[in-house]
Every structure is written in structure tokens, then in C-alpha cells.
mmCIF file of C-alpha atoms and ligand atoms in Angstrom:
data_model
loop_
_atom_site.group_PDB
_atom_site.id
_atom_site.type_symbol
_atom_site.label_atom_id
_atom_site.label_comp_id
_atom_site.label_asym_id
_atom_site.label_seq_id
_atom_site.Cartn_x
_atom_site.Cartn_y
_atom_site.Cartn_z
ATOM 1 C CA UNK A 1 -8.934 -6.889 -2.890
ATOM 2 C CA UNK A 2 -10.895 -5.970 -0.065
ATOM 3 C CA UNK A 3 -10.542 -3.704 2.695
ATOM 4 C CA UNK A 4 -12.547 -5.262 6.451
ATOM 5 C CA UNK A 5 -10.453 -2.521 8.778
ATOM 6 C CA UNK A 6 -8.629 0.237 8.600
ATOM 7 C CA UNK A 7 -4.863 0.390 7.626
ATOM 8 C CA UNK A 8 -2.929 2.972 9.944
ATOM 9 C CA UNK A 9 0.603 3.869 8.738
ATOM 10 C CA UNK A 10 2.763 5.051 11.683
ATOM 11 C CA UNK A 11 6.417 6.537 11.908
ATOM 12 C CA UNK A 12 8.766 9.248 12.206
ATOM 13 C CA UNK A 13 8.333 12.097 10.339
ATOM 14 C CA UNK A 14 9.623 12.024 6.875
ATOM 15 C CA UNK A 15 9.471 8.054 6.629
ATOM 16 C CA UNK A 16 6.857 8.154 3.792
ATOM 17 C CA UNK A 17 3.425 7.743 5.413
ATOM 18 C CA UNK A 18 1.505 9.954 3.028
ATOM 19 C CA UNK A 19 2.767 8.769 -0.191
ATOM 20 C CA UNK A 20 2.699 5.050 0.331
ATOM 21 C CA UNK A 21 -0.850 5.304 2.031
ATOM 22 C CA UNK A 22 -2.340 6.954 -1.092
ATOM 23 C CA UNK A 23 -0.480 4.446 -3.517
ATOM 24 C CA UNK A 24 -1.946 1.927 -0.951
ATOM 25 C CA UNK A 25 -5.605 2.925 -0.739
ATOM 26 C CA UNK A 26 -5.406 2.978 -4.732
ATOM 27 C CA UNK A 27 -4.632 -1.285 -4.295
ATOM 28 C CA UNK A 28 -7.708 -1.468 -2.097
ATOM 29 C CA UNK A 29 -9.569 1.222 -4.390
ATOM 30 C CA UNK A 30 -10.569 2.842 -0.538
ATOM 31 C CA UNK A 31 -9.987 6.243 0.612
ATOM 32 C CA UNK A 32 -6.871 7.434 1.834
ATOM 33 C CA UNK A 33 -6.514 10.261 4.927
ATOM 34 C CA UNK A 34 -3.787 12.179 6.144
ATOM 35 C CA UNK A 35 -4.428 13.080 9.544
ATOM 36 C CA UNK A 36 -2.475 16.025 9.424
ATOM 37 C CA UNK A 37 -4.779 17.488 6.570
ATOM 38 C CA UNK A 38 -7.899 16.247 7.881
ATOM 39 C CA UNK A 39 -6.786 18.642 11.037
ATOM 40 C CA UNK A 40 -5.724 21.396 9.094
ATOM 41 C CA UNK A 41 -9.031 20.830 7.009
ATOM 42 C CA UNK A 42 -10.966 21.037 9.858
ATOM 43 C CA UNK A 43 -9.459 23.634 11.658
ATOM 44 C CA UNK A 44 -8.706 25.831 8.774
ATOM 45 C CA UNK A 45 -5.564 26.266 10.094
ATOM 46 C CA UNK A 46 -2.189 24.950 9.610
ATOM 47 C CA UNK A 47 -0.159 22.656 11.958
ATOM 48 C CA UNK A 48 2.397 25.572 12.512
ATOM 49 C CA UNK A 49 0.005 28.111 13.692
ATOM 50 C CA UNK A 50 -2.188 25.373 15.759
ATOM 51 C CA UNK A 51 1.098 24.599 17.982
ATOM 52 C CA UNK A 52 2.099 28.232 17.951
ATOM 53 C CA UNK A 53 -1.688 29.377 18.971
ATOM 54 C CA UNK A 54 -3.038 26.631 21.311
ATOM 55 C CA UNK A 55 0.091 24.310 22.241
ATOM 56 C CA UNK A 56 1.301 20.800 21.212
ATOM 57 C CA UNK A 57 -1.014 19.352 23.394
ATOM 58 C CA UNK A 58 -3.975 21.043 21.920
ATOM 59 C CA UNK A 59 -3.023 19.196 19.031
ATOM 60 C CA UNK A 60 -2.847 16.185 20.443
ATOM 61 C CA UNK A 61 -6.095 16.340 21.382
ATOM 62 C CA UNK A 62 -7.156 17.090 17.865
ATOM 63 C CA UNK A 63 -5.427 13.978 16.814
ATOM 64 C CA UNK A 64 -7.199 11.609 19.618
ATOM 65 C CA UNK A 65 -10.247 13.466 18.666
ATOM 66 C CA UNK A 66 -9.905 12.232 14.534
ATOM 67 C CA UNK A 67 -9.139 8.785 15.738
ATOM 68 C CA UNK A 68 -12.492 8.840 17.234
ATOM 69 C CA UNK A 69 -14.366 10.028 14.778
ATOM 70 C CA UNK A 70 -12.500 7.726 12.052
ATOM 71 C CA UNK A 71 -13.103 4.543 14.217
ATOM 72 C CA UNK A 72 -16.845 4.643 13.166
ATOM 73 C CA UNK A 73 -16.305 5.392 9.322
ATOM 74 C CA UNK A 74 -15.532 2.914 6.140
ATOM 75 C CA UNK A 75 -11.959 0.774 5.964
ATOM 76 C CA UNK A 76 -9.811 3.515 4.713
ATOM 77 C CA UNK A 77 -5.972 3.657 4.542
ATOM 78 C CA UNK A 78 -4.820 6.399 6.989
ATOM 79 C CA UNK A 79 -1.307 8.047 7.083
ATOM 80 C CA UNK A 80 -0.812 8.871 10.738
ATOM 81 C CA UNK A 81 1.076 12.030 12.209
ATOM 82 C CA UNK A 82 4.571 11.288 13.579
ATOM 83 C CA UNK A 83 3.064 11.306 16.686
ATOM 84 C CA UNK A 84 0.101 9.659 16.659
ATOM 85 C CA UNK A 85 1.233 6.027 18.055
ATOM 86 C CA UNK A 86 3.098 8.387 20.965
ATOM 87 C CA UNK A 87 0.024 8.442 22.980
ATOM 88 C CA UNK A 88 -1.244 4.929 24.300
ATOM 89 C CA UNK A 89 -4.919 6.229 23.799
ATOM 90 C CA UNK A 90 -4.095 6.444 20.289
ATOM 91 C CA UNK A 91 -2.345 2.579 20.004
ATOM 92 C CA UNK A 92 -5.889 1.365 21.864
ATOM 93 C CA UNK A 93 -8.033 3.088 19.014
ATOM 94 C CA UNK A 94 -6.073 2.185 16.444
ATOM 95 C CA UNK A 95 -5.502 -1.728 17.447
ATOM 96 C CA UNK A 96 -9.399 -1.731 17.931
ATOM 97 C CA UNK A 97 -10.399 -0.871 14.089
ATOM 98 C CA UNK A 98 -7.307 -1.725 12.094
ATOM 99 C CA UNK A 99 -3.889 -2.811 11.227
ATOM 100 C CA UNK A 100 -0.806 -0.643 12.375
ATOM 101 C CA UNK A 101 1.535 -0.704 9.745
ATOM 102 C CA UNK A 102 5.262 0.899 11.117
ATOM 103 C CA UNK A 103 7.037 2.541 8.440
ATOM 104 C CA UNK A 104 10.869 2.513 9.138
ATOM 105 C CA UNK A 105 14.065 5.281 7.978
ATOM 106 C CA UNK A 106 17.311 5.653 8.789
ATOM 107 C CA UNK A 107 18.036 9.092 10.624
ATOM 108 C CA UNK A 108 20.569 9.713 8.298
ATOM 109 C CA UNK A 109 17.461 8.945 5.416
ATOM 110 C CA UNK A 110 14.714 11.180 7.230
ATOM 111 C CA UNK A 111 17.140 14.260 7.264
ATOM 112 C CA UNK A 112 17.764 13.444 3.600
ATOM 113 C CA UNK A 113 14.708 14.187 3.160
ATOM 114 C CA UNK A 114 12.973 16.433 5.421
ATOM 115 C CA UNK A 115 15.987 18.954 5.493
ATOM 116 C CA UNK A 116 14.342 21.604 3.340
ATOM 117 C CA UNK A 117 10.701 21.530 4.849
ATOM 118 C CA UNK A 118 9.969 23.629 7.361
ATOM 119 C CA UNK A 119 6.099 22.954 7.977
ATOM 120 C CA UNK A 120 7.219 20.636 11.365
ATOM 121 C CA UNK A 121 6.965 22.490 14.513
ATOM 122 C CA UNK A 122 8.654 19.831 16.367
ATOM 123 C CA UNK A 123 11.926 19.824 13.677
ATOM 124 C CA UNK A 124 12.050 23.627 13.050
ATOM 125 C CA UNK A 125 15.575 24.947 15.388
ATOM 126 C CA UNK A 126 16.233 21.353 14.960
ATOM 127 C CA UNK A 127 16.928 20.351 11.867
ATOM 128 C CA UNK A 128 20.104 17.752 12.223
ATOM 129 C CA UNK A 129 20.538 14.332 12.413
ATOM 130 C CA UNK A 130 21.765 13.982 16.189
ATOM 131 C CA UNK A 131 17.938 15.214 16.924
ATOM 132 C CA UNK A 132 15.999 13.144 14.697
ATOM 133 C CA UNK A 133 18.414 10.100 16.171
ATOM 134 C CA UNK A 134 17.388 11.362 19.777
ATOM 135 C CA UNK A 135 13.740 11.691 19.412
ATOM 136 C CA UNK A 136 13.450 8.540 17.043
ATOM 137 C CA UNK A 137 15.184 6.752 20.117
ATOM 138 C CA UNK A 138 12.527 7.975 22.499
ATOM 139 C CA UNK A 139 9.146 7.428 20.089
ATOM 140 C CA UNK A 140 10.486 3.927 18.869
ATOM 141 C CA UNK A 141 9.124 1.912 21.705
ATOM 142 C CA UNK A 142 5.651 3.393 21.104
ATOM 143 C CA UNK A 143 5.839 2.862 17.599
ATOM 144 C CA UNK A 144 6.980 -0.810 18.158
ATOM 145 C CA UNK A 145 4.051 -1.039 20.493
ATOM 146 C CA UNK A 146 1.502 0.739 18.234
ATOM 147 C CA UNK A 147 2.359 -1.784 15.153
ATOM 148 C CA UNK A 148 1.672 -4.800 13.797
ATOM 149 C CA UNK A 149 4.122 -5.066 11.228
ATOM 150 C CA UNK A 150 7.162 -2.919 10.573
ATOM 151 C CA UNK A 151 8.296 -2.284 7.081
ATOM 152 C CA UNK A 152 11.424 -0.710 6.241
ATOM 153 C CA UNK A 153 11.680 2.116 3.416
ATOM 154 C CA UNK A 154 15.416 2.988 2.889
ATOM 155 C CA UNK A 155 16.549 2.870 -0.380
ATOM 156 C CA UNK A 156 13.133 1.565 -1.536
ATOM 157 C CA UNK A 157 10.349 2.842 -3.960
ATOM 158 C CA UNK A 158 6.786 3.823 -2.885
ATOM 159 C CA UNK A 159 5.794 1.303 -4.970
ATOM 160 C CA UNK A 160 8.200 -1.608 -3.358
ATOM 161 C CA UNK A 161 6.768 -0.642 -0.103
ATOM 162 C CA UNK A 162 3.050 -0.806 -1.212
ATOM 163 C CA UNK A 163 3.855 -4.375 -2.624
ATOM 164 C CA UNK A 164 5.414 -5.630 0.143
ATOM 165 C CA UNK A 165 2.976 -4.217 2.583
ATOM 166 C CA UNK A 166 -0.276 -5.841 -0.055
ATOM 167 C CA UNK A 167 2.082 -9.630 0.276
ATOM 168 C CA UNK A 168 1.912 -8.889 4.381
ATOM 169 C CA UNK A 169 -1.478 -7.952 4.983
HETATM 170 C C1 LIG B 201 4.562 15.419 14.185
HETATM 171 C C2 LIG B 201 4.534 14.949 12.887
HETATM 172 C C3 LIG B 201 3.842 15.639 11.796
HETATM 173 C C4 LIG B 201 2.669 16.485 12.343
HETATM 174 C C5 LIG B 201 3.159 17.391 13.434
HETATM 175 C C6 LIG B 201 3.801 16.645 14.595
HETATM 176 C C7 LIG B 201 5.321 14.676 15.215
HETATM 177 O O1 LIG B 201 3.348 14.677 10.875
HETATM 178 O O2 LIG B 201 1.649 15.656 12.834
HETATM 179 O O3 LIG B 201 4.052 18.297 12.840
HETATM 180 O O4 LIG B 201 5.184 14.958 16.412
HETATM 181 O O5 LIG B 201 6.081 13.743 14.824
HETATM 182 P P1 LIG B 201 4.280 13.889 9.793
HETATM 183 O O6 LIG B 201 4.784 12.665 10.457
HETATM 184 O O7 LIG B 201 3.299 13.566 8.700
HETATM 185 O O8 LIG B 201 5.339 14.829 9.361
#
């Protein structure tokens, strides 16, 4: 199979982005890219200490910035930040060079399993699921905005998603 655009995997934290885009780029045999890593990568720095240093919006920046810079390389699948599709910037550069994918949890699912991780500035102090319920509430509309196609990943397999995301596309 091949890859003409990009493939952009957006959602909450915790809904599976990284793992299902590197199972996915593996169907396309493409590259896959975390933008979180590519930012840490680049900034030798992790995401903690960037929002502690310089400020959430700094990193926002950073993230707007990769977009960019991504736009103009090969069809790659690319697991987004939580935040990513929050900015509309972002949903225009994304929509112009590939296919926003949304990936979907439960609150109830992402605190399953995001509980014990504490590399997420934005969860740290606020680590239950009344939070994750509020601020899914507020990013949803973005998210819906940002995508193409919404898949759902509660009680399914890495692998499920990838096929059902390889029958969509
Ligand atoms: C964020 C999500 C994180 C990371 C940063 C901010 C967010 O990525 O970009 O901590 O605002 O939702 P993941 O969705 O990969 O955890």
C-alpha cells in the first residue's frame, strides 16, 4: 500500500496515538513521528522542563513550528500531541498535507491508563477522572474539527485499530 499524504493521529492524551501510528506506518512501510519526541529531540529537552522553563505557549509554538517543517517532507504517519488539533493553525496545516485521523477513549479508559505517568505537565496535580472529563469536553470540538475520521479505541487492540483505520483510509 501506498502512502500520497500524511496520516495525523489526533486525541486526548493517553488515547493511543503513538502506538497505533508506529503499528500503522509499519502497513504503509513509511516513517512514523511522534511530535512530542521530535520536540524533545530537537530541543534536547524534555516536555516537563520546556513548560516549566519557557511556558505552554512556548511549546505551542514548537508544535506549529514541526507542522511546518513536516508539511514539506515524505507521507509519514505522525502521532500528534494532545494538543496539537487545539490550535486552528494547526487543523489548517494538517488538512492541507494529510488525513486527520481522531483517536477516541473513554475518560474513565484514559485515567486507566495514564494514572501512573507523570511526564504530562498539563495532568500532573490533576490526575482524576472529573479533569480529564472537563478538559476532554473543552478540546473535543477542535478535535472533531481537526479530523476526518474518528476511530474509537476502548476495549480494542492496537492492532484492531490499525485494521480498521487501513479498511477507512
Ligand atoms: C499535551 C499532550 C502531550 C504533550 C504535552 C501536552 C496536551 O502529548 O504534547 O504534554 O496538551 O494534551 P500526548 O497526547 O502524546 O500525551
Amino acid at each position: 500500500m501506498e502512502l500520497h499524504k500524511h496520516i495525523f493521529l489526533v486525541g486526548f492524551m493517553g488515547c493511543g496515538k503513538s502506538t497505533v501510528a508506529k503499528l500503522l506506518s509499519e502497513s504503509y512501510n513509511v516513517r512514523h513521528i511522534d511530535t512530542d519526541a521530535e520536540i524533545v529531540n530537537e530541543q534536547k529537552m524534555s516536555i516537563a522542563d520546556i513548560f516549566e522553563r519557557y511556558g505552554e505557549e512556548h511549546f505551542r509554538k514548537l508544535e506549529t513550528n514541526l507542522l511546518l517543517r513536516l508539511k514539506e517532507e515524505a507521507p509519514a504517519v505522525i502521532a500528534c500531541g494532545g494538543g496539537m488539533a487545539v490550535r486552528d493553525a494547526n487543523i489548517d496545516i494538517m488538512k492541507s498535507c494529510g488525513t486527520v485521523i481522531m483517536l477516541t477513549a473513554t475518560p474513565e479508559t484514559i485515567y486507566k491508563r495514564v494514572r501512573h505517568q507523570t511526564d504530562r505537565p498539563i495532568l500532573n496535580g490533576h490526575m482524576n477522572v472529573e479533569y480529564i472529563s472537563d478538559l476532554m469536553d473543552k478540546r473535543t470540538p477542535y478535535y472533531n474539527r481537526a479530523s476526518d475520521v474518528k476511530v474509537t479505541t476502548d476495549n480494542t487492540s492496537p492492532e484492531e485499530i490499525v485494521q480498521k483505520i487501513v479498511e477507512i483510509i
